[in-house]
Coordinates of C-alpha atoms and ligand atoms in Angstrom, one line a residue:
X1 CA -8.0 -68.4 -38.4
X2 CA -4.9 -70.3 -37.3
X3 CA -6.1 -72.4 -34.3
X4 CA -2.9 -71.5 -32.5
X5 CA -3.9 -67.9 -32.5
X6 CA -7.4 -68.4 -31.0
X7 CA -7.9 -67.5 -27.4
X8 CA -8.7 -70.2 -24.9
X9 CA -11.6 -70.2 -22.4
X10 CA -9.0 -69.6 -19.7
X11 CA -7.6 -66.5 -21.4
X12 CA -11.1 -65.2 -22.1
X13 CA -12.1 -65.6 -18.4
X14 CA -9.0 -63.9 -17.1
X15 CA -9.5 -61.0 -19.5
X16 CA -13.2 -60.7 -18.3
X17 CA -12.1 -60.8 -14.7
X18 CA -9.9 -57.7 -15.2
X19 CA -13.1 -55.7 -15.5
X20 CA -13.5 -56.5 -11.8
X21 CA -10.3 -55.6 -10.0
X22 CA -11.6 -56.9 -6.6
X23 CA -12.5 -60.4 -8.0
X24 CA -11.0 -63.3 -6.0
X25 CA -10.8 -65.7 -8.9
X26 CA -13.4 -68.0 -7.4
X27 CA -15.9 -67.3 -10.2
X28 CA -13.3 -68.2 -12.8
X29 CA -12.3 -71.4 -11.0
X30 CA -16.0 -72.3 -10.9
X31 CA -16.5 -71.8 -14.6
X32 CA -13.2 -73.6 -15.5
X33 CA -14.2 -76.6 -13.4
X34 CA -17.7 -76.7 -15.0
X35 CA -15.9 -76.6 -18.4
X36 CA -13.7 -79.5 -17.2
X37 CA -16.8 -81.5 -16.2
X38 CA -18.2 -80.9 -19.6
X39 CA -15.1 -82.2 -21.3
X40 CA -15.2 -85.3 -19.1
X41 CA -18.9 -85.9 -20.0
X42 CA -18.1 -85.3 -23.7
X43 CA -15.6 -88.2 -23.5
X44 CA -18.1 -90.5 -22.0
X45 CA -20.8 -89.5 -24.5
X46 CA -18.3 -90.0 -27.4
X47 CA -17.3 -93.5 -26.2
X48 CA -21.0 -94.6 -26.5
X49 CA -21.5 -98.4 -26.6
X50 CA -17.7 -98.9 -26.5
X51 CA -17.7 -97.3 -23.0
X52 CA -20.6 -99.3 -21.8
X53 CA -22.5 -96.1 -21.0
X54 CA -25.6 -96.5 -23.0
X55 CA -29.0 -97.7 -21.7
X56 CA -31.1 -97.2 -18.6
X57 CA -29.7 -97.1 -15.1
X58 CA -32.7 -98.9 -13.6
X59 CA -33.6 -96.0 -11.4
X60 CA -36.1 -93.2 -11.4
X61 CA -35.5 -89.5 -10.4
X62 CA -37.6 -87.3 -8.2
X63 CA -39.6 -86.3 -11.2
X64 CA -40.6 -89.8 -12.0
X65 CA -38.4 -90.1 -15.1
X66 CA -36.2 -93.1 -15.8
X67 CA -32.6 -92.3 -15.4
X68 CA -30.1 -93.3 -18.0
X69 CA -26.7 -94.5 -17.1
X70 CA -25.2 -91.3 -18.6
X71 CA -27.6 -89.1 -16.5
X72 CA -26.1 -90.5 -13.4
X73 CA -22.5 -90.6 -14.6
X74 CA -22.8 -86.9 -15.7
X75 CA -24.3 -86.0 -12.4
X76 CA -21.4 -87.6 -10.5
X77 CA -18.9 -85.9 -12.7
X78 CA -20.5 -82.5 -12.0
X79 CA -20.6 -83.1 -8.2
X80 CA -17.1 -84.5 -7.9
X81 CA -15.6 -81.9 -10.2
X82 CA -17.0 -79.0 -8.2
X83 CA -17.4 -80.0 -4.6
X84 CA -13.7 -79.5 -3.6
X85 CA -13.0 -76.1 -5.0
X86 CA -14.1 -73.8 -2.1
X87 CA -16.2 -71.6 -4.4
X88 CA -19.6 -73.3 -3.8
X89 CA -22.0 -73.4 -0.9
X90 CA -24.1 -76.1 -2.5
X91 CA -25.4 -77.6 -5.7
X92 CA -28.7 -78.7 -7.1
X93 CA -29.4 -81.0 -10.0
X94 CA -32.2 -82.6 -12.0
X95 CA -31.0 -85.9 -10.9
X96 CA -31.0 -85.2 -7.1
X97 CA -34.1 -84.8 -5.0
X98 CA -32.6 -82.3 -2.5
X99 CA -29.7 -79.8 -2.6
X100 CA -26.2 -81.2 -2.3
X101 CA -24.2 -80.0 0.7
X102 CA -20.5 -79.3 0.3
X103 CA -18.7 -81.9 2.5
X104 CA -17.2 -80.4 5.7
X105 CA -13.7 -81.3 4.6
X106 CA -13.9 -78.5 1.9
X107 CA -14.3 -74.8 2.4
X108 CA -17.7 -73.3 1.8
X109 CA -17.9 -70.7 -1.0
X110 CA -20.1 -67.9 -2.2
X111 CA -21.9 -69.4 -5.1
X112 CA -24.6 -72.0 -5.9
X113 CA -24.4 -74.2 -8.9
X114 CA -27.6 -75.7 -10.6
X115 CA -27.4 -78.1 -13.5
X116 CA -29.1 -80.5 -15.8
X117 CA -26.1 -82.8 -16.1
X118 CA -27.4 -84.5 -19.3
X119 CA -30.1 -82.8 -21.4
X120 CA -31.9 -84.8 -24.1
X121 CA -31.4 -88.2 -22.4
X122 CA -33.9 -89.8 -24.8
X123 CA -31.3 -89.2 -27.6
X124 CA -28.4 -90.9 -25.9
X125 CA -29.0 -94.3 -27.3
X126 CA -29.7 -93.1 -30.8
X127 CA -26.5 -91.1 -31.2
X128 CA -28.2 -87.6 -31.5
X129 CA -26.7 -84.5 -29.8
X130 CA -27.2 -84.1 -26.1
X131 CA -25.8 -81.5 -23.7
X132 CA -25.3 -80.2 -20.2
X133 CA -26.9 -77.0 -18.8
X134 CA -25.7 -74.9 -15.8
X135 CA -26.7 -71.8 -13.9
X136 CA -24.7 -69.9 -11.2
X137 CA -26.4 -68.0 -8.4
X138 CA -24.9 -66.2 -5.4
X139 CA -25.3 -68.1 -2.1
X140 CA -26.7 -66.4 1.0
X141 CA -24.0 -65.1 3.4
X142 CA -24.4 -67.6 6.2
X143 CA -22.6 -70.7 7.5
X144 CA -25.8 -72.7 7.6
X145 CA -26.2 -75.8 5.3
X146 CA -27.9 -74.7 2.1
X147 CA -31.6 -75.2 1.8
X148 CA -34.0 -75.5 -1.1
X149 CA -35.1 -72.0 -0.4
X150 CA -31.6 -70.7 -1.1
X151 CA -31.9 -71.8 -4.7
X152 CA -35.4 -70.3 -5.3
X153 CA -34.0 -67.1 -6.9
X154 CA -35.4 -65.6 -10.1
X155 CA -33.5 -66.0 -13.3
X156 CA -32.6 -62.3 -13.3
X157 CA -30.2 -63.1 -10.4
X158 CA -28.1 -65.5 -12.3
X159 CA -24.4 -64.4 -12.5
X160 CA -23.5 -66.9 -15.2
X161 CA -25.2 -69.6 -17.2
X162 CA -24.5 -71.7 -20.3
X163 CA -24.5 -75.1 -21.8
X164 CA -22.2 -77.6 -23.4
X165 CA -23.4 -79.4 -26.5
X166 CA -22.0 -82.9 -27.3
X167 CA -22.6 -83.0 -31.1
X168 CA -20.3 -83.4 -34.1
X169 CA -18.1 -81.0 -32.2
X170 CA -18.3 -80.3 -28.4
X171 CA -19.0 -76.7 -27.7
X172 CA -19.4 -74.6 -24.6
X173 CA -21.7 -71.6 -24.8
X174 CA -21.4 -69.2 -21.9
X175 CA -22.7 -65.9 -20.6
X176 CA -21.4 -64.0 -17.6
X177 CA -23.9 -61.2 -18.2
X178 CA -21.8 -59.5 -20.8
X179 CA -23.1 -61.1 -24.1
X180 CA -22.7 -64.7 -25.2
X181 CA -19.6 -66.4 -26.4
X182 CA -19.2 -69.9 -27.9
X183 CA -16.1 -72.0 -27.5
X184 CA -15.2 -75.2 -29.5
X185 CA -13.3 -78.0 -27.9
X186 CA -10.0 -78.5 -29.6
X187 CA -9.5 -82.3 -29.5
X188 CA -5.7 -82.0 -29.8
X189 CA -5.3 -79.5 -27.0
X190 CA -8.3 -80.5 -24.9
X191 CA -9.0 -76.8 -24.6
X192 CA -12.2 -74.8 -25.3
X193 CA -11.2 -72.2 -28.0
X194 CA -13.2 -69.0 -28.6
X195 CA -14.7 -69.7 -32.1
X196 CA -18.1 -67.9 -31.8
X197 CA -17.6 -64.5 -30.2
X198 CA -20.6 -62.2 -29.3
X199 CA -23.3 -64.5 -30.5
X200 CA -26.6 -62.9 -31.5
X201 CA -30.0 -64.4 -32.3
X202 CA -31.6 -62.9 -35.4
X203 CA -34.7 -61.0 -34.4
X204 CA -36.8 -62.5 -37.2
X205 CA -37.2 -66.1 -38.3
X206 CA -39.3 -68.5 -40.3
X207 CA -38.4 -71.6 -38.3
X208 CA -40.2 -73.0 -35.2
X209 CA -39.7 -76.0 -33.0
X210 CA -42.4 -77.7 -31.0
X211 CA -43.5 -81.3 -30.1
X212 CA -46.6 -81.4 -32.3
X213 CA -47.8 -84.7 -30.8
X214 CA -49.0 -82.6 -27.8
X215 CA -51.1 -80.3 -29.9
X216 CA -54.4 -81.4 -28.5
X217 CA -53.2 -80.3 -25.0
X218 CA -52.0 -76.8 -26.1
X219 CA -53.7 -73.6 -25.0
X220 CA -55.4 -71.5 -27.7
X221 CA -52.6 -68.9 -28.2
X222 CA -50.2 -71.7 -29.0
X223 CA -52.6 -73.5 -31.3
X224 CA -53.2 -70.2 -33.1
X225 CA -49.5 -69.4 -33.5
X226 CA -48.6 -72.8 -34.8
X227 CA -51.5 -73.0 -37.1
X228 CA -50.7 -69.7 -38.6
X229 CA -47.1 -70.8 -39.1
X230 CA -48.4 -74.0 -40.8
X231 CA -50.7 -72.1 -43.0
X232 CA -47.6 -70.5 -44.5
X233 CA -47.8 -68.2 -47.5
X234 CA -51.5 -68.6 -47.9
X235 CA -52.2 -67.7 -44.2
X236 CA -52.1 -64.6 -42.1
X237 CA -48.3 -64.8 -41.8
X238 CA -47.8 -64.5 -45.5
X239 CA -44.7 -66.7 -45.7
X240 CA -43.8 -70.4 -45.3
X241 CA -42.3 -71.7 -42.1
X242 CA -40.0 -74.6 -41.5
X243 CA -40.2 -76.9 -38.5
X244 CA -37.6 -78.8 -36.4
X245 CA -37.9 -81.0 -33.3
X246 CA -34.8 -82.7 -31.9
X247 CA -36.0 -83.4 -28.3
X248 CA -32.7 -82.1 -26.9
X249 CA -33.4 -78.5 -25.8
X250 CA -29.7 -77.8 -25.8
X251 CA -29.5 -78.7 -29.4
X252 CA -32.6 -76.6 -30.3
X253 CA -31.2 -73.6 -28.3
X254 CA -27.9 -74.0 -30.2
X255 CA -29.5 -74.0 -33.6
X256 CA -31.5 -70.9 -32.6
X257 CA -28.3 -69.2 -31.5
X258 CA -26.7 -70.0 -34.8
X259 CA -29.4 -69.1 -37.2
X260 CA -32.5 -67.9 -35.4
X261 CA -35.8 -69.7 -34.7
X262 CA -38.3 -70.1 -32.0
X263 CA -38.7 -73.0 -29.5
X264 CA -41.9 -73.8 -27.7
X265 CA -42.5 -76.3 -24.9
X266 CA -45.5 -74.4 -23.6
X267 CA -47.7 -74.9 -20.6
X268 CA -50.3 -77.5 -21.6
X269 CA -53.1 -79.7 -20.1
X270 CA -51.4 -83.1 -20.7
X271 CA -50.8 -83.7 -17.0
X272 CA -52.4 -81.4 -14.4
X273 CA -49.4 -82.0 -12.1
X274 CA -47.0 -80.6 -14.7
X275 CA -47.8 -77.1 -15.9
X276 CA -45.0 -77.5 -18.5
X277 CA -42.3 -80.0 -19.4
X278 CA -39.1 -78.1 -18.7
X279 CA -37.6 -77.2 -15.3
X280 CA -37.4 -73.6 -14.4
X281 CA -34.2 -73.4 -12.4
X282 CA -31.8 -75.6 -14.4
X283 CA -33.3 -75.6 -17.9
X284 CA -35.5 -72.6 -18.5
X285 CA -33.6 -69.9 -16.6
X286 CA -30.0 -70.6 -17.9
X287 CA -31.2 -71.0 -21.5
X288 CA -33.3 -67.9 -21.0
X289 CA -30.3 -65.9 -19.8
X290 CA -28.2 -67.1 -22.8
X291 CA -31.0 -66.1 -25.2
X292 CA -31.6 -62.7 -23.7
X293 CA -27.9 -61.9 -23.6
X294 CA -27.7 -62.8 -27.3
X295 CA -30.6 -60.4 -28.1
X296 CA -33.3 -63.0 -28.2
X297 CA -36.2 -63.4 -25.8
X298 CA -37.3 -66.1 -23.3
X299 CA -40.9 -66.2 -21.9
X300 CA -43.5 -68.3 -20.4
X301 CA -45.9 -66.8 -22.9
X302 CA -47.2 -64.5 -20.2
X303 CA -44.1 -63.0 -18.7
X304 CA -40.3 -63.1 -19.2
X305 CA -39.3 -66.5 -17.8
X306 CA -36.4 -65.0 -15.8
X307 CA -39.0 -62.8 -13.8
X308 CA -40.8 -65.9 -12.5
X309 CA -40.4 -66.2 -8.7
X310 CA -39.6 -69.9 -8.2
X311 CA -41.7 -72.0 -5.8
X312 CA -39.8 -75.3 -5.7
X313 CA -36.4 -76.7 -6.8
X314 CA -37.8 -79.0 -9.6
X315 CA -40.6 -76.7 -10.6
X316 CA -41.7 -77.0 -14.3
X317 CA -42.8 -74.2 -16.5
X318 CA -43.9 -73.4 -20.0
X319 CA -41.0 -72.1 -22.0
X320 CA -40.9 -70.2 -25.3
X321 CA -37.6 -68.7 -26.5
X322 CA -35.6 -67.5 -29.5
X323 CA -36.0 -64.8 -32.1
X324 CA -37.3 -61.7 -30.4
X325 CA -40.1 -60.7 -32.7
X326 CA -41.5 -64.1 -32.9
X327 CA -41.6 -64.6 -29.1
X328 CA -43.1 -61.1 -28.7
X329 CA -45.9 -62.1 -31.2
X330 CA -46.6 -65.3 -29.2
X331 CA -46.7 -63.2 -26.0
X332 CA -49.3 -60.9 -27.6
X333 CA -51.4 -63.9 -28.5
X334 CA -51.3 -65.0 -24.8
X335 CA -52.1 -61.6 -23.5
X336 CA -54.9 -60.7 -25.9
X337 CA -58.5 -62.1 -26.0
X338 CA -58.7 -64.8 -28.7
X339 CA -60.1 -63.6 -32.1
X340 CA -63.8 -64.3 -32.7
X341 CA -65.1 -67.3 -34.6
X342 CA -61.8 -69.2 -35.1
X343 CA -62.2 -72.2 -37.3
X344 CA -60.8 -75.5 -36.1
X345 CA -58.1 -76.1 -37.1
X346 CA -57.0 -72.5 -36.9
X347 CA -55.8 -72.1 -40.5
X348 CA -57.2 -68.6 -40.6
X349 CA -56.6 -66.2 -43.5
X350 CA -57.0 -63.1 -41.3
X351 CA -55.6 -62.3 -37.9
X352 CA -55.7 -59.5 -35.5
X353 CA -52.0 -59.7 -35.3
X354 CA -51.3 -60.0 -39.0
X355 CA -47.6 -59.3 -39.4
X356 CA -45.9 -58.0 -42.5
X357 CA -44.5 -60.7 -44.8
Ligands
AHG401 P1 -33.9 -84.2 -19.9 O1 -33.3 -85.2 -20.9 O2 -32.9 -83.4 -19.2 O3 -35.0 -84.8 -19.1 O4 -34.7 -83.1 -20.8 C1 -35.4 -83.4 -22.0 C2 -36.2 -82.2 -22.3 C3 -35.6 -81.3 -23.3 O5 -34.3 -81.4 -23.6 C4 -36.5 -81.6 -24.6 O6 -36.7 -80.4 -25.2 C5 -37.7 -82.2 -24.1 O7 -37.4 -82.8 -22.8 C6 -38.2 -83.3 -25.0 O8 -39.4 -83.7 -24.6 P2 -40.4 -84.6 -25.5 O9 -39.8 -86.0 -25.4 O10 -41.7 -84.5 -24.8 O11 -40.4 -84.1 -26.9
MN402 MN1 -33.1 -81.4 -19.7
MN403 MN1 -31.4 -84.2 -17.9

């Protein structure tokens, strides 16, 4: 299609807003400013070593992770790009211990913004795709400063979510609860153009993504699932599987949106203080919302991830998402008693849940 004929993110949002005649425009301002933040971050990421942005920042975040310079730069860009607009009551980020209060000099708005400003930080210095993830919730109707409690809403209450991926192209993938649409940044115009309308995750797949170095810490249902995939044609699944691991969840989510697949960062026993690796409120829930809106599924293994009642701002959780039938199979493995006499490793020929090839 002639790029001049494509619709921009702005046009897309204005047309969406017409479905809600009473809408004030705040919601669109919020999403357009988030998109602007992502464009700014894309420029920083693309400059790489030339921009002096690679390497560690010499600081540690509330979760004990070393912060990269780009983690902090991206966090500041999100904060300063959104604090002035009058549409937010507060923000929360992977890189900040406590919620951010909107300064008194700006009006207080009706929404809360949560974000992982830079996802996949371990990939920054090696020039592999990274991204930003965001989630929008409604704020309580009060004039009080926001508290952690205000952000502890289940994923089903998100009003918008999405991510930007900084890869060979920069893309913004967005849901406002009416399907999922993908926009590619046009470098000439500096505009996100609708290039991937109505994205849909294929229900079936033969590709999975998991950090196999953690396999000794996995729970039985995950060991069983992965071993059955690895057994391929000769095992209970009756077909060969392919494996990927990028270590940028945004990049894995994007691949799965484009061609299907299943992603697992399950609950494991590696560190008893961490029942999972990924954070519920600004990683699992927004990606879960995108997946479910695209016809996929997102789960802890035991329940839909968006049904989880959050207990703290930086809560971690086991996360499994992607092609619906595969996630449902993994859920059945979690919710059923393990099959008897499983050999170790679990390359079994027969399975209670044998699926058609
Ligand atoms: P972040 O860079 O925001 O801390 O998130 C990284 C996450 C996620 O993107 C990825 O799937 C996972 O951590 C990678 O973890 P491993 O290094 O354990 O593979
Ligand atoms: Mn992350
Ligand atoms: Mn991050």
